Coordinates of C-alpha atoms in Angstrom, one line a residue:
M7 CA 132.1 89.5 101.6
Y8 CA 135.3 90.9 100.4
L9 CA 133.1 93.0 97.9
V10 CA 130.7 94.4 100.6
K11 CA 133.4 95.6 102.4
I12 CA 135.0 97.4 99.5
V13 CA 131.6 99.0 98.5
R14 CA 130.7 100.1 101.9
L15 CA 134.3 101.5 102.3
E16 CA 133.6 103.6 99.2
I17 CA 130.2 104.7 100.6
L18 CA 132.0 105.7 103.6
K19 CA 134.4 107.9 102.0
K20 CA 131.5 109.9 100.2
V21 CA 129.9 110.3 103.5
K22 CA 132.8 111.5 105.1
K23 CA 133.7 114.1 102.6
A24 CA 130.1 115.5 102.8
R25 CA 130.4 115.5 106.4
V26 CA 126.9 116.2 107.1
F27 CA 124.3 113.3 106.4
S28 CA 120.9 111.9 107.5
I29 CA 119.9 108.5 108.2
I30 CA 116.9 106.3 107.3
I31 CA 116.3 103.5 109.9
D32 CA 114.0 100.4 108.9
T33 CA 113.1 97.3 110.7
T34 CA 111.6 94.1 109.0
T35 CA 111.0 90.5 110.0
D36 CA 112.7 87.8 107.5
V37 CA 111.7 84.6 106.9
A38 CA 113.9 83.2 110.0
N39 CA 111.4 85.8 112.0
L40 CA 114.5 87.5 112.9
E41 CA 114.1 91.3 113.2
Q42 CA 116.6 93.0 110.8
F43 CA 117.7 96.3 111.6
S44 CA 118.9 98.3 108.4
L45 CA 120.6 101.7 108.3
V46 CA 120.5 103.9 105.2
L47 CA 122.7 107.2 104.8
R48 CA 121.6 110.2 102.9
F49 CA 124.2 112.7 101.8
V50 CA 125.1 115.0 99.0
N51 CA 127.8 113.7 96.6
D52 CA 130.4 115.5 94.7
D53 CA 128.0 116.2 92.0
N54 CA 125.7 118.1 94.2
Q55 CA 123.2 115.3 94.1
P56 CA 121.4 113.6 97.0
E57 CA 122.3 110.2 97.4
E58 CA 121.0 107.3 99.6
C59 CA 123.1 104.2 100.2
L60 CA 122.2 101.1 102.4
I61 CA 125.3 100.7 104.8
A62 CA 124.2 98.0 107.5
V63 CA 121.6 95.2 108.1
K64 CA 122.0 93.8 111.6
V65 CA 119.9 91.4 113.4
A66 CA 118.1 93.3 116.2
S67 CA 117.8 91.2 119.2
D68 CA 116.2 93.7 121.1
T69 CA 113.6 95.7 119.7
S70 CA 112.9 98.2 122.4
G71 CA 113.7 101.9 121.7
K72 CA 117.0 101.8 123.9
G73 CA 118.0 98.5 122.0
L74 CA 117.6 100.1 118.7
F75 CA 119.6 102.9 119.6
D76 CA 122.1 101.0 121.0
L77 CA 122.4 99.0 117.7
F78 CA 122.6 102.2 115.8
C79 CA 125.5 103.7 118.0
E80 CA 127.3 100.3 117.5
I81 CA 127.1 100.5 113.8
C82 CA 127.9 104.2 113.7
N83 CA 131.2 103.0 116.1
L84 CA 132.2 100.3 113.8
Y85 CA 132.3 102.6 110.9
E86 CA 133.6 105.7 112.5
L87 CA 130.3 108.0 111.7
D88 CA 130.5 110.9 113.8
W89 CA 126.5 111.1 114.1
E90 CA 126.7 113.3 117.2
N91 CA 128.3 116.2 115.3
N92 CA 127.4 115.6 111.6
L93 CA 123.7 114.0 111.7
C94 CA 121.2 116.6 110.5
A95 CA 118.0 114.7 109.9
Q96 CA 116.5 111.1 110.8
S97 CA 113.5 109.4 109.4
Y98 CA 112.1 106.2 110.0
V99 CA 110.1 103.5 108.2
G100 CA 108.7 100.2 109.0
A101 CA 105.7 98.5 110.5
A102 CA 103.0 100.3 112.7
Y103 CA 103.8 98.4 115.9
M104 CA 107.3 99.6 115.7
Q105 CA 106.3 103.5 115.7
G106 CA 106.6 103.7 119.4
Q107 CA 110.2 102.3 119.6
Y108 CA 111.2 104.9 116.6
S109 CA 110.2 107.6 118.8
E110 CA 112.4 106.4 121.7
V111 CA 115.1 106.2 119.1
R112 CA 114.3 109.8 117.9
S113 CA 114.5 111.0 121.5
Y114 CA 117.8 109.1 122.3
I115 CA 119.4 110.6 119.3
Q116 CA 118.1 114.2 119.8
D117 CA 119.2 114.0 123.4
K118 CA 122.9 114.1 122.2
N119 CA 122.3 115.7 119.1
P120 CA 119.4 118.5 118.9
Q121 CA 120.4 119.4 115.5
A122 CA 119.2 115.8 114.2
I123 CA 115.6 116.9 113.2
Y124 CA 113.0 114.4 112.3
I125 CA 111.8 114.1 108.7
W126 CA 108.6 112.5 108.2
R127 CA 108.3 109.9 105.2
F128 CA 105.5 111.8 103.5
S129 CA 105.4 108.9 100.8
H130 CA 104.9 106.4 103.2
I131 CA 102.5 108.0 105.1
L132 CA 100.5 108.7 101.9
N133 CA 100.6 105.1 101.2
L134 CA 99.0 104.3 104.4
V135 CA 96.3 106.8 103.8
I136 CA 95.6 104.8 100.5
V137 CA 95.3 101.5 102.9
D138 CA 93.0 103.2 105.3
T139 CA 90.9 104.4 102.4
C140 CA 90.5 100.9 100.6
D141 CA 89.9 99.1 103.9
K142 CA 87.0 101.6 104.6
S143 CA 84.8 100.8 101.7
T144 CA 83.3 97.1 101.4
S145 CA 83.0 97.5 97.7
M146 CA 86.7 98.4 97.5
R147 CA 87.7 95.6 99.6
N148 CA 85.5 93.1 97.6
F149 CA 86.8 94.5 94.3
F150 CA 90.4 94.1 95.2
G151 CA 89.7 90.7 96.7
E152 CA 88.3 89.4 93.5
L153 CA 91.2 90.9 91.5
Q154 CA 93.5 89.3 93.5
S155 CA 91.8 86.0 93.1
V156 CA 91.9 86.7 89.3
I157 CA 95.3 87.2 89.1
S158 CA 96.4 84.2 91.5
F159 CA 94.5 82.1 89.0
M160 CA 96.2 83.7 85.8
R161 CA 99.6 83.6 87.3
A162 CA 99.7 79.8 87.0
R163 CA 102.7 78.6 84.7
K164 CA 100.4 77.1 81.9
R165 CA 97.8 80.0 82.3
T166 CA 100.9 82.5 82.3
A167 CA 102.1 80.9 79.0
I168 CA 98.5 80.9 77.3
F169 CA 97.9 84.7 78.2
K170 CA 101.4 85.6 76.9
K171 CA 100.8 83.9 73.6
Q172 CA 97.3 85.5 72.8
K173 CA 98.7 88.9 73.9
I174 CA 101.2 88.6 71.1
K175 CA 98.7 87.2 68.9
V176 CA 96.1 90.3 69.8
Y177 CA 98.9 93.1 70.4
P178 CA 101.8 91.9 68.2
D179 CA 103.1 95.7 68.0
Q180 CA 103.1 96.1 71.9
R181 CA 105.4 95.1 74.6
V182 CA 104.5 92.1 76.5
C183 CA 103.5 92.7 80.1
R184 CA 102.9 90.1 82.7
I185 CA 100.1 90.3 85.0
K186 CA 101.5 92.2 88.5
N187 CA 100.8 90.8 91.8
F188 CA 99.8 92.9 94.7
S189 CA 102.1 94.2 97.2
T190 CA 101.3 94.6 100.7
T191 CA 103.8 97.4 101.5
R192 CA 103.4 99.7 98.2
W193 CA 99.9 100.3 96.9
T194 CA 101.3 101.5 93.5
S195 CA 101.4 97.7 92.8
H196 CA 97.5 97.8 92.7
D197 CA 97.8 100.5 90.2
R198 CA 100.1 98.5 88.0
A199 CA 98.0 95.5 88.4
I200 CA 94.8 97.1 87.3
S201 CA 96.2 99.1 84.4
I202 CA 97.5 96.1 82.6
I203 CA 94.4 94.2 82.9
Y204 CA 92.3 97.7 82.2
D205 CA 94.6 98.2 78.9
R206 CA 94.2 94.6 77.4
T207 CA 90.3 94.3 78.4
S208 CA 88.8 97.6 77.7
H209 CA 89.0 97.7 74.1
E210 CA 87.2 94.0 73.9
A211 CA 84.7 95.5 76.7
E212 CA 83.9 98.4 74.2
N213 CA 83.3 95.9 71.5
I214 CA 81.2 93.7 73.3
L215 CA 79.1 96.6 74.5
N216 CA 78.5 97.9 71.2
E217 CA 77.8 94.3 69.7
A218 CA 75.4 94.4 72.4
K219 CA 73.7 97.4 71.7
T220 CA 73.7 96.6 67.9
F221 CA 71.9 93.3 68.9
A222 CA 69.1 94.9 71.1
S223 CA 68.6 97.5 68.2
E224 CA 67.9 94.7 65.8
K225 CA 65.9 92.9 68.0
G226 CA 63.9 95.9 69.0
L227 CA 64.9 95.2 72.8
T228 CA 64.4 98.3 75.0
K229 CA 67.3 99.9 77.0
N230 CA 67.0 99.4 80.5
C231 CA 69.2 101.3 83.3
L232 CA 70.5 99.6 86.4
S233 CA 67.7 98.1 88.8
D234 CA 66.7 100.3 91.5
V235 CA 67.5 99.3 94.9
R236 CA 64.8 99.0 97.4
V237 CA 66.2 100.5 101.0
R238 CA 64.3 99.8 104.2
R239 CA 64.2 102.3 106.8
R240 CA 62.8 102.4 110.2
K241 CA 61.4 105.5 112.2
I242 CA 60.3 105.5 115.4
I243 CA 57.2 106.9 116.4
G244 CA 56.3 106.4 120.1
D245 CA 56.2 102.9 121.0
K246 CA 55.8 102.0 117.4
A247 CA 58.6 101.4 114.9
P248 CA 56.7 101.4 111.3
T249 CA 58.7 100.5 108.2
E250 CA 59.2 102.9 105.4
H251 CA 60.5 101.7 101.9
L252 CA 62.3 103.8 99.7
I253 CA 63.7 103.7 96.1
V254 CA 67.2 104.6 95.6
N255 CA 68.8 104.7 92.2
S256 CA 71.8 102.5 91.7
L257 CA 74.1 105.5 90.9
D258 CA 72.8 107.2 94.1
K259 CA 73.5 104.1 96.2
F260 CA 77.2 104.2 94.8
R261 CA 77.6 107.8 95.5
T262 CA 76.3 107.4 99.2
E263 CA 77.9 104.1 100.0
V264 CA 81.3 104.4 98.1
Y265 CA 82.2 107.5 96.7
F266 CA 81.3 109.8 99.6
V267 CA 82.7 107.3 102.1
I268 CA 85.9 107.2 100.4
L269 CA 86.2 111.0 100.3
D270 CA 85.4 111.3 104.0
Q271 CA 87.8 108.8 104.6
I272 CA 90.7 110.4 102.5
T273 CA 90.2 113.7 104.4
N274 CA 89.9 112.2 108.1
S275 CA 92.8 109.8 107.3
I276 CA 95.1 112.8 105.8
L277 CA 94.3 115.2 108.9
M278 CA 94.9 112.2 111.1
R279 CA 98.3 110.8 109.6
F280 CA 99.8 114.1 108.7
D281 CA 99.1 116.0 112.0
G282 CA 102.4 115.0 113.4
A283 CA 103.9 116.6 110.5
R284 CA 102.6 120.1 111.0
N285 CA 105.4 121.4 112.6
I286 CA 108.3 120.4 110.1
L287 CA 105.9 121.6 107.3
K288 CA 105.9 125.0 109.3
K289 CA 109.6 124.9 109.2
F290 CA 109.8 124.8 105.5
S291 CA 107.1 127.4 104.9
I292 CA 109.9 129.9 104.4
L293 CA 110.5 128.5 101.1
S294 CA 107.0 128.1 100.1
Y295 CA 105.7 130.2 97.1
D296 CA 102.8 132.1 98.9
R297 CA 105.5 133.2 101.6
L298 CA 108.2 134.2 99.0
M299 CA 105.8 136.2 96.9
A300 CA 104.1 138.0 100.1
T301 CA 107.6 138.9 101.3
S302 CA 108.7 140.5 97.8
N303 CA 105.5 142.3 97.8
G304 CA 106.4 144.2 100.9
E305 CA 104.4 142.1 103.4
P306 CA 106.6 142.0 107.1
I307 CA 108.6 138.8 107.9
P308 CA 107.1 137.0 110.8
N309 CA 109.2 137.1 113.8
D310 CA 109.2 133.4 114.4
L311 CA 109.9 132.5 110.8
F312 CA 113.8 131.8 111.4
E313 CA 113.2 130.6 115.3
T314 CA 113.7 126.8 114.3
L315 CA 116.9 127.8 112.0
V316 CA 118.3 129.9 114.9
Q317 CA 118.0 127.0 117.5
W318 CA 119.4 124.5 114.7
I319 CA 122.4 126.4 113.6
P320 CA 124.9 128.0 116.2
N321 CA 126.0 131.5 115.9
L322 CA 123.6 132.4 113.0
Q323 CA 123.2 136.1 112.3
L324 CA 119.6 136.4 112.2
E325 CA 119.5 140.0 110.7
E326 CA 121.9 138.9 108.0
L327 CA 119.8 135.9 107.1
K328 CA 116.7 138.3 106.8
N329 CA 118.3 140.4 104.8
E330 CA 119.5 137.4 102.3
Y331 CA 115.9 136.1 102.6
L332 CA 114.7 139.4 101.5
I333 CA 117.1 139.2 98.4
F334 CA 116.4 136.0 97.7
A335 CA 112.6 136.5 97.6
S336 CA 112.9 139.7 95.3
S337 CA 114.9 137.4 92.9
F338 CA 112.3 134.8 93.1
K339 CA 109.6 137.3 92.0
N340 CA 111.8 138.5 88.9
L341 CA 112.3 135.0 87.9
Q342 CA 108.7 134.1 88.4
S343 CA 107.7 137.2 86.0
N344 CA 110.3 136.5 83.3
L345 CA 109.0 132.8 83.4
N346 CA 105.6 134.1 82.9
L347 CA 106.6 136.3 80.0
T348 CA 108.5 133.6 78.6
S349 CA 105.2 131.1 78.6
L350 CA 103.2 133.9 76.9
S351 CA 105.8 134.6 74.2
N352 CA 105.8 131.0 73.3
S353 CA 102.2 130.5 73.3
E354 CA 101.7 133.5 71.0
N355 CA 104.1 132.1 68.7

């Protein structure tokens, strides 16, 4: 505990030196079924680099919005963090059922500090988009379910030892990689698990395929495609419902039942989950490539472009800000031109 206090004290020194900071709040249930409230501070250190540090983990006996806000205030008072004046942004992650409580915490904070803007955790939202997509398709659910069964089977101690021994034998010059388990919160773990299995089996699969083709050629066997699937459709005509049989190619079946379903789900999920982030994205549009290039080419600056900044930063001189933005946009265009010329010169050499 003494070491914890020393580390925390050093973190607080950095935060107070930076003055302005943002917070990330998360809640999760531990093995004792207690709701743990964690507070992370994000600030710019002496090297002008963003830094994130965990400052506190407390049991949240009251998980309502007001209860979480009171716990946040208690932690800030304990460590003398002036969030009412120095907090510039807030963000939240965690289980879906906590989103309502998080909205209340955000409102309580902004009531006393309107400058504490809410920032969406885009990586977390994108992770949920992947979850939505994988849950939509029956084929994908079955695939990951079967893959998880294989991973669980291979992760037994004796099988892991055999698997490791065989990898060293077959791939003596490569680093030994263990089979990765799935994580329910980070879907990148699925990619790592698939990659390890694919990298270690794809070569053998190609060899087996080539051997099968050679065998078929030597034996004079004909090449057959995937079997067609017979789909039954019903057309209602009057009081009768005759049945119509259609033959659907397996590849077309995959396109209609998996590929297009996934594309539709990705589109719908992105629109739905990122809908609440439109305002914050609009606020940062002043730094987008298209906006900077348009301004540098003489397009008028929209009247509401700096509206949020004027509300957020007191005593901001709007006309001076517009002039600075014009200069920055012009410099950005020159920088872009120089970079293009440098790239062109390097490609010619």
